[in-house]
Short mmCIF file of C-alpha atoms in Angstrom, two decimals:
data_model
loop_
_atom_site.label_atom_id
_atom_site.label_comp_id
_atom_site.label_asym_id
_atom_site.label_seq_id
_atom_site.Cartn_x
_atom_site.Cartn_y
_atom_site.Cartn_z
CA MET A 1211 78.61 86.34 67.11
CA ILE A 1212 76.80 83.29 68.43
CA SER A 1213 78.43 79.91 67.85
CA ARG A 1214 76.88 77.58 65.26
CA GLU A 1215 78.92 74.54 66.22
CA TYR A 1216 76.98 71.37 65.36
CA ASN A 1217 75.89 69.80 68.64
CA PRO A 1218 72.08 69.48 68.32
CA VAL A 1219 69.63 69.65 71.22
CA LEU A 1220 65.93 68.74 71.37
CA ALA A 1221 63.95 71.61 72.90
CA MET A 1222 60.34 71.96 73.99
CA TYR A 1223 58.29 75.08 74.69
CA ASP A 1224 55.15 75.02 76.79
CA VAL A 1225 52.77 77.95 77.28
CA ARG A 1226 51.96 78.06 80.97
CA GLY A 1227 48.54 78.92 82.37
CA LYS A 1228 46.76 79.01 79.01
CA GLN A 1229 43.23 78.78 80.39
CA GLU A 1230 43.94 81.27 83.16
CA PHE A 1231 45.22 83.73 80.56
CA ILE A 1232 42.31 83.25 78.14
CA PHE A 1233 39.50 83.22 80.70
CA ARG A 1234 40.76 85.85 83.12
CA THR A 1235 38.08 88.09 81.62
CA ASN A 1236 34.37 87.64 80.94
CA LYS A 1237 34.47 89.70 77.72
CA LEU A 1238 34.09 87.53 74.65
CA GLN A 1239 36.30 89.58 72.34
CA GLU A 1240 39.15 89.42 74.86
CA ILE A 1241 38.64 85.68 75.33
CA ILE A 1242 38.83 85.03 71.60
CA GLY A 1243 41.79 87.42 71.24
CA GLY A 1244 43.59 85.61 74.06
CA SER A 1245 43.03 82.21 72.44
CA TRP A 1246 44.40 83.58 69.14
CA ILE A 1247 47.47 84.99 70.91
CA ILE A 1248 48.28 81.51 72.25
CA ARG A 1249 47.51 79.91 68.88
CA ASP A 1250 50.00 82.23 67.14
CA ILE A 1251 52.53 82.64 69.95
CA PHE A 1252 55.32 80.83 68.11
CA ASP A 1253 54.58 82.32 64.70
CA ASP A 1254 54.43 85.84 66.12
CA TYR A 1255 57.36 85.72 68.54
CA LEU A 1256 59.66 82.68 68.19
CA TYR A 1257 60.67 83.28 64.57
CA ASN A 1258 61.42 86.93 65.32
CA ALA A 1259 63.51 85.86 68.32
CA ALA A 1260 65.58 83.59 66.04
CA GLU A 1261 66.15 86.48 63.61
CA LYS A 1262 67.38 88.67 66.47
CA VAL A 1263 69.93 85.98 67.24
CA GLY A 1264 71.03 85.98 63.60
CA GLY A 1265 69.26 82.98 62.07
CA ARG A 1266 65.97 81.40 61.10
CA ILE A 1267 63.89 78.42 62.24
CA TYR A 1268 62.84 75.91 59.59
CA ASN A 1269 59.11 75.06 59.57
CA TYR A 1270 58.27 71.71 57.99
CA LYS A 1271 54.66 72.80 57.43
CA GLU A 1272 55.80 75.36 54.88
CA SER A 1273 57.82 72.91 52.79
CA GLU A 1274 56.95 70.10 50.41
CA HIS A 1275 59.83 68.05 51.85
CA SER A 1276 58.50 67.80 55.39
CA ASP A 1277 60.01 64.53 56.64
CA PHE A 1278 62.68 64.97 59.29
CA SER A 1279 66.07 63.31 58.86
CA MET A 1280 69.66 63.94 59.96
CA GLU A 1281 70.70 64.69 56.37
CA ASN A 1282 67.92 67.23 55.84
CA PHE A 1283 68.64 68.87 59.20
CA LYS A 1284 72.32 69.38 58.29
CA ILE A 1285 71.33 70.82 54.91
CA HIS A 1286 68.97 73.29 56.59
CA MET A 1287 71.70 74.38 59.03
CA GLU A 1288 74.08 74.94 56.13
CA GLU A 1289 71.40 77.12 54.49
CA GLY A 1290 71.49 79.51 57.47
CA TYR A 1291 68.83 78.02 59.73
CA ILE A 1292 69.64 77.62 63.43
CA GLY A 1293 66.79 75.25 64.30
CA GLU A 1294 64.01 73.13 62.87
CA ILE A 1295 60.48 72.59 64.18
CA VAL A 1296 59.98 68.88 64.58
CA TYR A 1297 56.53 68.55 66.17
CA GLU A 1298 53.60 70.66 67.31
CA GLY A 1299 50.77 68.97 69.19
CA GLY A 1300 49.33 68.16 72.58
CA GLY A 1301 50.08 71.69 73.77
CA ASN A 1302 53.81 71.29 73.13
CA PHE A 1303 56.11 72.83 70.55
CA GLN A 1304 59.32 70.92 69.86
CA VAL A 1305 62.36 72.31 68.04
CA VAL A 1306 65.80 70.87 67.30
CA PHE A 1307 68.41 73.63 67.67
CA VAL A 1308 71.91 73.43 66.28
CA ASN A 1309 73.36 73.67 69.83
CA GLU A 1310 72.43 74.59 73.40
CA GLU A 1311 73.91 78.09 73.23
CA VAL A 1312 71.58 78.95 70.34
CA PHE A 1313 68.61 77.51 72.27
CA LYS A 1314 69.38 79.66 75.32
CA GLU A 1315 69.80 82.86 73.31
CA VAL A 1316 66.64 82.31 71.24
CA THR A 1317 64.66 81.43 74.38
CA TYR A 1318 65.91 84.55 76.13
CA GLN A 1319 64.81 86.79 73.26
CA PHE A 1320 61.53 84.89 72.88
CA THR A 1321 60.45 85.11 76.53
CA LYS A 1322 61.75 88.67 76.90
CA THR A 1323 59.60 89.88 74.00
CA ILE A 1324 56.55 88.09 75.38
CA MET A 1325 57.02 89.68 78.79
CA GLU A 1326 57.47 93.15 77.28
CA THR A 1327 54.58 92.81 74.83
CA ILE A 1328 51.99 90.77 76.74
CA GLY A 1329 53.20 90.86 80.32
CA THR A 1330 51.16 88.09 81.90
CA LEU A 1331 51.76 85.11 79.62
CA ARG A 1332 54.53 82.70 80.57
CA VAL A 1333 56.43 80.26 78.33
CA LEU A 1334 58.68 77.56 79.73
CA GLY A 1335 61.52 76.22 77.57
CA THR A 1336 63.54 73.04 78.19
CA CYS A 1337 66.23 71.23 76.19
CA VAL A 1338 68.26 68.02 76.30
CA LYS A 1339 71.13 66.85 74.14
CA ALA A 1340 69.90 64.96 71.09
CA SER A 1341 71.00 61.36 70.68
CA GLU A 1342 73.80 60.67 68.22
CA ASN A 1343 72.56 60.81 64.60
CA PHE A 1344 69.03 61.36 65.96
CA SER A 1345 68.77 57.64 66.63
CA ASP A 1346 66.62 57.60 69.81
CA TYR A 1347 63.70 60.03 69.82
CA LYS A 1348 61.77 57.98 72.38
CA GLY A 1349 64.64 58.16 74.87
CA ASP A 1350 65.30 61.85 74.20
CA ARG A 1351 61.62 62.70 74.60
CA LYS A 1352 61.46 60.89 77.95
CA LYS A 1353 64.51 62.81 79.21
CA LEU A 1354 62.98 66.05 77.92
CA TYR A 1355 59.63 65.46 79.64
CA ASP A 1356 61.31 64.47 82.91
CA LYS A 1357 63.46 67.61 82.89
CA HIS A 1358 60.49 69.74 81.89
CA ARG A 1359 58.42 68.44 84.82
CA ARG A 1360 61.24 69.31 87.22
CA GLN A 1361 61.41 72.83 85.80
CA GLU A 1362 57.65 73.19 86.12
CA ALA A 1363 57.90 72.38 89.82
CA GLU A 1364 60.67 74.95 90.29
CA GLU A 1365 59.04 77.68 88.18
CA SER A 1366 58.13 80.95 89.86
CA ASN A 1367 54.47 81.98 89.59
CA ILE A 1368 55.02 85.56 90.76
CA ALA A 1369 53.25 88.12 88.58
CA PRO A 1370 55.59 90.44 86.62
CA TRP A 1371 54.17 93.53 88.29
CA ALA A 1372 52.18 94.67 91.30
CA CYS A 1373 50.07 97.75 91.91
CA LEU A 1374 50.61 100.67 94.25
CA PRO A 1375 47.60 101.90 96.26
CA ILE A 1376 47.37 105.02 94.05
CA VAL A 1377 47.04 103.04 90.82
CA GLN A 1378 43.66 102.32 89.23
CA VAL A 1379 43.15 98.59 88.74
CA ASP A 1380 40.86 96.30 86.79
CA ARG A 1381 38.21 95.06 89.24
CA LYS A 1382 38.19 91.58 87.71
CA THR A 1383 41.94 90.92 87.27
CA SER A 1384 43.51 93.44 89.72
CA GLN A 1385 45.90 94.50 86.95
CA PRO A 1386 46.82 98.19 86.58
CA LEU A 1387 44.83 100.20 84.04
CA VAL A 1388 47.54 101.61 81.79
CA GLU A 1389 45.87 102.32 78.46
CA TYR A 1390 42.79 103.92 76.96
CA ALA A 1391 40.59 102.68 74.17
CA TYR A 1392 38.52 105.25 72.34
CA SER A 1393 36.12 105.24 69.47
CA ASN A 1394 33.05 106.81 67.90
CA ASP A 1395 32.23 103.44 66.35
CA ALA A 1396 32.06 100.27 68.45
CA ASN A 1397 33.50 98.27 65.53
CA ASP A 1398 36.47 100.61 65.03
CA VAL A 1399 38.38 100.81 68.31
CA THR A 1400 41.76 102.53 68.61
CA TYR A 1401 44.14 102.23 71.55
CA ALA A 1402 46.46 104.79 73.09
CA ASP A 1403 48.61 104.85 76.20
CA ALA A 1404 47.84 107.06 79.17
CA LYS A 1405 50.19 109.85 77.99
CA THR A 1406 47.81 110.73 75.15
CA ARG A 1407 44.78 110.96 77.44
CA LEU A 1408 44.17 114.69 76.91
CA THR A 1409 44.25 114.45 73.11
CA ILE A 1410 41.65 111.70 72.88
CA GLN A 1411 38.99 112.70 75.37
CA SER A 1412 37.15 114.79 72.80
CA LYS A 1413 36.87 111.74 70.52
CA GLY A 1414 34.97 109.64 73.03
CA ILE A 1415 36.60 107.37 75.62
CA TYR A 1416 35.80 103.69 75.03
CA GLY A 1417 37.29 102.52 78.32
CA LYS A 1418 40.38 102.18 80.49
CA LEU A 1419 42.24 98.94 79.95
CA SER A 1420 45.00 96.85 81.44
CA LYS A 1421 47.92 95.91 79.25
CA GLU A 1422 46.68 92.33 78.95
CA SER A 1423 43.19 93.42 77.86
CA THR A 1424 44.65 95.79 75.29
CA VAL A 1425 46.87 93.12 73.76
CA LYS A 1426 43.96 90.68 73.53
CA LEU A 1427 41.67 93.25 71.91
CA LEU A 1428 44.35 94.35 69.46
CA LYS A 1429 44.92 90.74 68.43
CA TYR A 1430 41.19 90.22 68.04
CA HIS A 1431 40.68 93.29 65.83
CA LYS A 1432 43.80 92.57 63.80
CA GLU A 1433 42.68 89.01 63.06
CA MET A 1434 39.13 90.13 62.31
CA GLN A 1435 40.50 92.50 59.69
CA ARG A 1436 42.54 89.69 58.17
CA ILE A 1437 39.45 87.47 58.09
CA LYS A 1438 37.47 90.16 56.27
CA ASN A 1439 40.30 90.37 53.73
CA ASP A 1440 40.44 86.54 53.37
CA ASP A 1441 44.02 86.63 54.60
CA VAL A 1442 43.90 83.87 57.21
CA ASP A 1443 44.41 80.11 56.95
CA LYS A 1444 44.20 78.96 60.59
CA LEU A 1445 40.41 78.85 60.78
CA THR A 1446 37.95 76.35 59.42
CA LYS A 1447 35.54 77.37 56.68
CA LEU A 1448 32.73 77.49 59.23
CA GLU A 1449 34.70 79.76 61.58
CA ARG A 1450 35.56 82.15 58.74
CA GLU A 1451 31.88 82.40 57.81
CA PHE A 1452 30.95 83.21 61.39
CA TYR A 1453 33.68 85.75 62.10
CA LYS A 1454 32.95 87.61 58.88
CA LYS A 1455 29.51 88.36 60.33
CA ASN A 1456 31.31 89.89 63.36
CA GLU A 1457 28.40 89.24 65.73
CA MET A 1458 30.01 89.25 69.16
CA ASN A 1459 26.86 90.19 71.09
CA LEU A 1460 25.59 87.00 72.70
CA ASP A 1461 22.06 88.43 72.82
CA THR A 1462 21.79 87.67 69.09
CA LEU A 1463 21.92 83.96 69.97
CA VAL A 1464 18.99 83.85 72.34
CA THR A 1465 15.49 82.72 71.38
CA GLU A 1466 13.76 85.78 72.84
CA LYS A 1467 15.62 88.41 74.84
CA GLY A 1468 14.18 88.93 78.30
CA ARG A 1469 11.97 85.86 78.11
CA ASP A 1470 14.02 82.94 76.79
CA SER A 1471 17.61 84.16 76.92
CA GLN A 1472 19.40 80.94 77.78
CA LEU A 1473 22.61 79.96 76.00
CA ALA A 1474 24.94 77.00 76.43
CA ILE A 1475 28.67 76.49 76.38
CA ILE A 1476 29.68 73.13 74.97
CA TYR A 1477 33.13 71.91 75.99
CA ILE A 1478 34.41 68.83 74.13
CA ASP A 1479 37.70 67.06 74.78
CA GLY A 1480 39.09 63.91 73.15
CA ASN A 1481 39.75 60.78 75.19
CA ASN A 1482 43.00 58.90 75.84
CA MET A 1483 45.21 61.08 73.63
CA GLY A 1484 48.34 60.44 75.68
CA ALA A 1485 47.78 56.68 75.59
CA ARG A 1486 47.13 56.78 71.86
CA VAL A 1487 50.36 58.70 71.21
CA SER A 1488 52.29 56.12 73.26
CA ALA A 1489 50.62 53.31 71.32
CA ILE A 1490 51.36 54.64 67.82
CA THR A 1491 55.01 55.36 68.70
CA LYS A 1492 55.57 52.08 70.53
CA ASN A 1493 57.61 50.53 67.72
CA CYS A 1494 59.25 53.79 66.60
CA VAL A 1495 62.72 54.61 67.86
CA THR A 1496 64.48 57.09 65.57
CA TYR A 1497 63.51 60.72 65.07
CA GLU A 1498 62.64 60.05 61.44
CA ASP A 1499 60.18 57.22 62.15
CA SER A 1500 58.65 58.73 65.32
CA LEU A 1501 58.09 62.22 63.93
CA LYS A 1502 56.53 60.94 60.75
CA VAL A 1503 53.92 59.02 62.77
CA LEU A 1504 53.34 61.87 65.25
CA ARG A 1505 52.86 64.50 62.55
CA GLU A 1506 50.37 62.34 60.72
CA PHE A 1507 48.49 61.68 63.98
CA SER A 1508 48.38 65.40 64.84
CA SER A 1509 47.09 66.27 61.37
CA ASN A 1510 44.35 63.62 61.59
CA ILE A 1511 43.25 64.87 65.02
CA GLN A 1512 42.92 68.43 63.72
CA LYS A 1513 40.94 67.25 60.71
CA THR A 1514 38.66 64.87 62.64
CA TYR A 1515 37.97 66.81 65.82
CA VAL A 1516 38.01 70.40 64.53
CA GLU A 1517 37.52 70.71 60.80
CA GLU A 1518 34.96 67.93 60.28
CA GLY A 1519 33.51 67.33 63.74
CA VAL A 1520 32.67 70.94 64.59
CA GLU A 1521 31.41 71.55 61.06
CA LYS A 1522 28.98 68.63 61.32
CA ALA A 1523 27.74 69.58 64.79
CA LEU A 1524 27.13 73.26 64.09
CA ARG A 1525 25.68 72.71 60.63
CA SER A 1526 23.01 70.57 62.33
CA THR A 1527 21.25 73.69 63.59
CA LYS A 1528 19.99 76.79 61.82
CA GLN A 1529 20.66 78.91 64.90
CA SER A 1530 23.74 81.13 65.23
CA PHE A 1531 26.78 79.99 67.22
CA ARG A 1532 30.12 81.23 68.52
CA VAL A 1533 33.30 79.18 68.21
CA VAL A 1534 35.56 80.33 71.05
CA VAL A 1535 38.41 77.81 71.17
CA SER A 1536 39.18 75.04 68.69
CA ALA A 1537 42.63 73.54 69.06
CA GLY A 1538 43.55 69.90 68.60
CA ASP A 1539 41.04 67.70 70.39
CA GLU A 1540 39.71 70.50 72.62
CA ILE A 1541 36.65 72.36 71.33
CA ASN A 1542 34.62 75.11 72.96
CA PHE A 1543 31.63 76.86 71.37
CA ILE A 1544 28.45 78.68 72.36
CA VAL A 1545 24.99 77.87 71.00
CA ASN A 1546 21.36 78.56 71.81
CA ALA A 1547 20.56 76.46 74.90
CA HIS A 1548 17.79 74.57 73.07
CA ASP A 1549 20.33 73.32 70.52
CA ALA A 1550 23.05 72.30 72.98
CA LEU A 1551 22.22 68.63 73.51
CA SER A 1552 21.58 68.07 69.81
CA CYS A 1553 24.88 69.73 68.80
CA ALA A 1554 26.90 67.79 71.37
CA GLN A 1555 25.37 64.46 70.41
CA THR A 1556 25.73 65.12 66.68
CA TYR A 1557 29.43 65.73 67.28
CA LEU A 1558 29.85 62.56 69.36
CA ASP A 1559 27.84 60.48 66.87
CA TYR A 1560 30.19 61.67 64.14
CA LEU A 1561 33.16 60.36 66.14
CA LYS A 1562 31.36 57.05 66.64
CA ASP A 1563 31.16 56.59 62.88
CA CYS A 1564 34.84 57.45 62.39
CA PRO A 1565 37.22 54.52 61.95
CA GLY A 1566 39.64 53.73 64.74
CA ASN A 1567 39.39 54.74 68.39
CA GLU A 1568 38.06 58.29 68.07
CA SER A 1569 35.99 59.26 71.11
CA ALA A 1570 35.37 62.26 73.32
CA CYS A 1571 33.40 63.58 76.27
CA ALA A 1572 31.20 66.67 76.21
CA GLY A 1573 30.23 69.05 78.99
CA ILE A 1574 27.31 71.46 78.64
CA ALA A 1575 26.74 74.50 80.85
CA VAL A 1576 23.43 76.31 80.29
CA PHE A 1577 23.44 79.99 81.32
CA HIS A 1578 21.76 83.34 80.72
CA SER A 1579 23.40 85.55 78.12
CA HIS A 1580 24.76 88.07 80.65
CA ALA A 1581 26.19 85.54 83.14
CA PRO A 1582 29.98 85.71 83.70
CA TYR A 1583 31.37 83.68 80.81
CA ALA A 1584 34.62 82.56 82.47
CA ASP A 1585 32.75 81.03 85.43
CA VAL A 1586 30.32 79.22 83.15
CA TYR A 1587 33.22 77.91 81.06
CA LYS A 1588 34.71 76.28 84.15
CA ILE A 1589 31.40 74.55 84.85
CA ALA A 1590 31.31 73.18 81.28
CA GLU A 1591 34.91 72.00 81.59
CA GLU A 1592 34.17 70.24 84.89
CA ALA A 1593 31.09 68.60 83.35
CA CYS A 1594 33.29 67.24 80.56
CA GLU A 1595 35.84 66.07 83.10
CA SER A 1596 33.14 64.16 85.03
CA GLY A 1597 32.65 61.97 81.94
CA LYS A 1598 36.37 61.31 81.72
CA GLN A 1599 36.49 60.50 85.41
CA LYS A 1600 33.66 58.00 84.97
CA MET A 1601 35.63 56.31 82.18
CA LYS A 1602 38.62 55.95 84.48
CA GLU A 1603 36.50 54.54 87.30
CA LEU A 1604 34.98 51.92 85.01
CA ASN A 1605 38.17 51.29 83.03
CA ILE A 1606 36.45 52.19 79.74
CA LYS A 1607 38.69 53.19 76.85
CA ASN A 1608 36.51 54.17 73.89
CA ALA A 1609 33.19 55.72 74.81
CA ALA A 1610 31.36 59.04 74.70
CA PHE A 1611 29.79 60.69 77.75
CA ILE A 1612 27.67 63.83 78.08
CA ASP A 1613 27.19 65.74 81.30
CA PHE A 1614 25.34 69.01 81.73
CA HIS A 1615 24.52 71.63 84.33
CA ILE A 1616 21.87 74.35 84.22
CA CYS A 1617 23.45 77.34 85.97
CA GLN A 1618 21.16 79.09 88.44
CA GLY A 1619 22.10 81.68 91.04
CA ALA A 1620 25.72 81.87 92.16
CA ILE A 1621 28.13 79.80 90.05
CA GLY A 1622 31.43 80.91 91.52
CA THR A 1623 32.14 77.48 92.97
CA SER A 1624 32.98 74.04 91.63
CA LEU A 1625 30.44 71.78 89.95
CA GLU A 1626 31.11 69.12 92.57
CA ASN A 1627 30.18 71.49 95.41
CA ILE A 1628 27.06 72.68 93.60
CA ARG A 1629 25.85 69.11 93.08
CA GLU A 1630 26.68 68.11 96.62
CA LYS A 1631 24.22 70.72 97.89
CA GLU A 1632 21.66 70.30 95.11
CA ASN A 1633 21.49 66.54 94.64
CA GLY A 1634 23.56 64.69 97.22
CA ASP A 1635 23.97 61.13 95.95
CA VAL A 1636 20.87 61.29 93.73
CA ILE A 1637 22.53 61.69 90.37
CA GLY A 1638 22.43 59.93 87.02
CA ARG A 1639 24.92 62.06 85.12
CA PRO A 1640 27.14 61.69 83.17
CA TRP A 1641 25.15 59.87 80.47
CA MET A 1642 27.05 57.39 78.31
CA MET A 1643 25.98 57.96 74.70
CA TRP A 1644 27.82 55.00 73.17
CA ILE A 1645 30.75 52.65 73.68
CA LYS A 1646 33.10 50.99 71.19
CA ASP A 1647 34.56 48.48 73.63
CA LYS A 1648 32.94 45.19 72.62
CA GLU A 1649 32.60 43.46 75.97
CA CYS A 1650 32.54 45.74 78.96
CA GLU A 1651 30.73 44.55 82.07
CA SER A 1652 31.28 47.86 83.87
CA VAL A 1653 28.70 49.51 81.59
CA LYS A 1654 26.08 48.19 84.03
CA GLU A 1655 27.45 50.62 86.61
CA THR A 1656 26.79 53.78 84.64
CA THR A 1657 23.84 55.61 83.09
CA THR A 1658 23.43 54.55 79.46
CA HIS A 1659 21.69 56.29 76.60
CA LYS A 1660 19.20 53.40 76.51
CA GLU A 1661 18.13 54.02 80.12
CA VAL A 1662 17.75 57.75 79.59
CA SER A 1663 15.78 57.25 76.37
CA GLU A 1664 13.36 54.73 77.93
CA ILE A 1665 12.70 56.87 81.01
CA ASN A 1666 12.31 59.96 78.85
CA ALA A 1667 9.82 58.14 76.60
CA PHE A 1668 7.68 57.50 79.70
CA LEU A 1669 7.86 61.12 80.92
CA ARG A 1670 6.91 62.41 77.49
CA GLU A 1671 3.47 60.79 77.77
CA PHE A 1672 2.41 63.26 80.47
CA SER A 1673 1.91 66.99 80.91
CA ARG A 1674 4.68 69.43 81.74
CA SER A 1675 3.32 70.04 85.26
CA ASN A 1676 3.36 66.30 86.02
CA VAL A 1677 6.91 65.95 84.71
CA LYS A 1678 8.06 68.88 86.85
CA GLY A 1679 6.33 67.36 89.86
CA MET A 1680 8.38 64.19 89.47
CA ALA A 1681 11.59 66.21 89.88
CA LYS A 1682 10.71 67.11 93.48
CA ALA A 1683 9.64 63.55 94.28
CA ALA A 1684 12.83 62.13 92.73
CA LYS A 1685 15.00 64.26 95.03
CA THR A 1686 13.05 63.23 98.15
CA SER A 1687 13.09 59.42 98.10
CA LYS A 1688 12.48 56.28 96.07
CA THR A 1689 9.10 55.82 97.78
CA ASP A 1690 7.96 59.37 96.98
CA LEU A 1691 8.97 59.00 93.34
CA LEU A 1692 7.21 55.67 93.04
CA MET A 1693 4.04 57.15 94.56
CA GLU A 1694 4.20 60.14 92.20
CA ILE A 1695 4.72 57.92 89.16
CA ASN A 1696 1.76 55.74 90.19
CA ARG A 1697 -0.40 58.81 90.80
CA VAL A 1698 0.44 60.42 87.45
CA TYR A 1699 -0.10 57.17 85.57
CA ALA A 1700 -3.41 56.41 87.34
CA HIS A 1701 -4.83 59.87 86.61
CA ALA A 1702 -3.63 60.03 83.00
CA ASP A 1703 -6.08 59.81 80.11
CA GLU A 1704 -6.72 56.49 78.41
CA LYS A 1705 -4.38 57.20 75.51
CA ALA A 1706 -1.47 58.08 77.80
CA ARG A 1707 -2.02 54.98 79.94
CA LYS A 1708 -2.20 52.76 76.87
CA ASN A 1709 0.95 54.25 75.30
CA GLY A 1710 2.82 54.38 78.59
CA LYS A 1711 2.00 50.96 80.09
CA ASP A 1712 5.18 49.17 79.02
CA LYS A 1713 7.25 52.29 79.69
CA PHE A 1714 5.71 52.55 83.16
CA LEU A 1715 6.79 48.99 83.97
CA THR A 1716 10.29 49.71 82.59
CA VAL A 1717 10.77 52.72 84.89
CA LYS A 1718 9.61 50.70 87.92
CA GLU A 1719 12.09 47.98 86.99
CA TYR A 1720 14.92 50.53 86.79
CA LEU A 1721 13.92 51.89 90.20
CA SER A 1722 14.10 48.42 91.73
CA LYS A 1723 17.60 47.80 90.30
CA ASP A 1724 19.31 51.13 91.12
CA SER A 1725 16.99 53.60 92.81
CA ASN A 1726 19.47 56.47 93.27
CA ARG A 1727 20.59 56.44 89.65
CA THR A 1728 17.04 56.18 88.34
CA ARG A 1729 15.90 58.98 90.62
CA GLY A 1730 18.80 61.03 89.30
CA ILE A 1731 17.81 60.39 85.68
CA VAL A 1732 14.17 61.34 86.34
CA TYR A 1733 15.31 64.55 88.08
CA GLU A 1734 17.73 65.44 85.27
CA LEU A 1735 15.17 64.80 82.54
CA SER A 1736 12.60 66.86 84.44
CA ILE A 1737 14.79 69.96 84.85
CA SER A 1738 15.91 69.80 81.20
CA HIS A 1739 12.45 68.94 79.87
CA ASP A 1740 11.66 72.48 78.66
CA LEU A 1741 15.06 72.85 77.00
CA TRP A 1742 15.42 69.64 75.06
CA PHE A 1743 12.41 67.35 75.24
CA ARG A 1744 9.33 69.46 74.48
CA ASN A 1745 8.39 69.79 70.82
CA SER A 1746 7.06 73.31 71.30
CA ASN A 1747 10.47 74.58 72.32
CA LYS A 1748 12.60 72.75 69.75
CA THR A 1749 14.61 75.16 67.61
CA ASN A 1750 16.41 72.40 65.75
CA GLU A 1751 14.79 71.41 62.47
CA ASN A 1752 15.90 67.79 62.78
CA ASN A 1753 13.10 66.90 65.19
CA GLU A 1754 12.48 63.44 63.80
CA ALA A 1755 16.09 62.37 64.20
CA GLU A 1756 16.24 63.96 67.65
CA ASN A 1757 13.05 62.27 68.81
CA GLU A 1758 14.36 58.92 67.62
CA ARG A 1759 17.53 59.47 69.66
CA TRP A 1760 15.58 59.91 72.88
CA GLY A 1761 12.91 57.28 72.55
CA VAL A 1762 10.04 59.47 71.43
#
């Protein structure tokens, strides 16, 4: 019998390689299933591990009396609990266990079950002795993070199994194919291990699968059934509406299959979350005070960034969409390519209107519906990261940036390498949509929404062929672009010259101040002209608001 001696420890669990696990495949159902596995990893496995040890873990989210205190913790331990969840957020899951022996036994059962059930997902657990009477959460958390970082450095990354030359493997992941999926109905898939191969062949083989793929698909279908039965509370109202339709074929999102089949992944990530957590807990010392503030902060982030922000962005378009990942301040969804810029900016504009220091960066990757999803996702993530990097360079705290990339040809390399070959130093992205910092001189060193809008207003006065011609000139040199602008303006009709005179002078002024950046903006607006800035191709009904945003 395990000891229940009262000697509490603060423990933290961290799921390792989350993105690698989710995006190891290009199949959307497996990606969504993988994200749901990670979302529910503690609900599905940690509580069962505690029961195997002979106890339960108290979850404050399931109780009306949610505040943590030493008195409440002792009461819960006397009621038969062996641990209490204290905080979940920022990718970490923190639990106070009654003692270190209990932590080790629960962690052993927890990680063992994950390895046996999933195989390729790793969870790292760390604990430190809690301060006396839970009086110093800040100090305990620092010790915990320091120890956790050391364990991360020492952690083995060896895969739990390898393949013999005679074993069939998944071409994408190199994992052994160990199970079969079979079905006569694509929406009703059943799984069986290789031993039952002969009994299922007559029913129609759906495919050979690795263990990881099978687990992801099983989770996906299980959750889809729960959604249909209205038996799920971890999705927003919008997500439930979408998943009930069960439209996983991305071809249903395109404008016209075979002719206009471009989609876009939008990756959004909140800014300065670590700094904000440090700021709100600056004057908190005890567990009781610190956890109260952290839990409230985590709840507000979920409400602002996921429940309300995504709802507002995706409701802004009548087109279909796919929410892939929505956890904390990290959002990832797929929309029709023509709606991508509008959706991303609607989301960021919502954050601008929120009180406090809410801000985020967005990355957009435009791709064709059958392109490898995992590779495109990485491009979108890197585009988002370029905005964050720009904020660090300019020492900006509260702003919103958008960067985008239109994927063409091979995309199996980094965004930085692609741009190095495509643009060199002629680049205007990322675009800063807005800034909350009152006085920030460094704004002059980045592309602002005002610049983009004014240059776009000039380009919109001319024909599509002239706009596309400026893209080539912009990449060549400042002189070539200036000559092309003068040529287009001189040969335009009277109405275009009259409407574009002031705009023409504005673009020339921008070229004289920062030629490379202005050339970059002209190039970027030219290549995205058909997607976002031509009325004939707008799928969003809010054209007036969109035109106003971009100076039209």
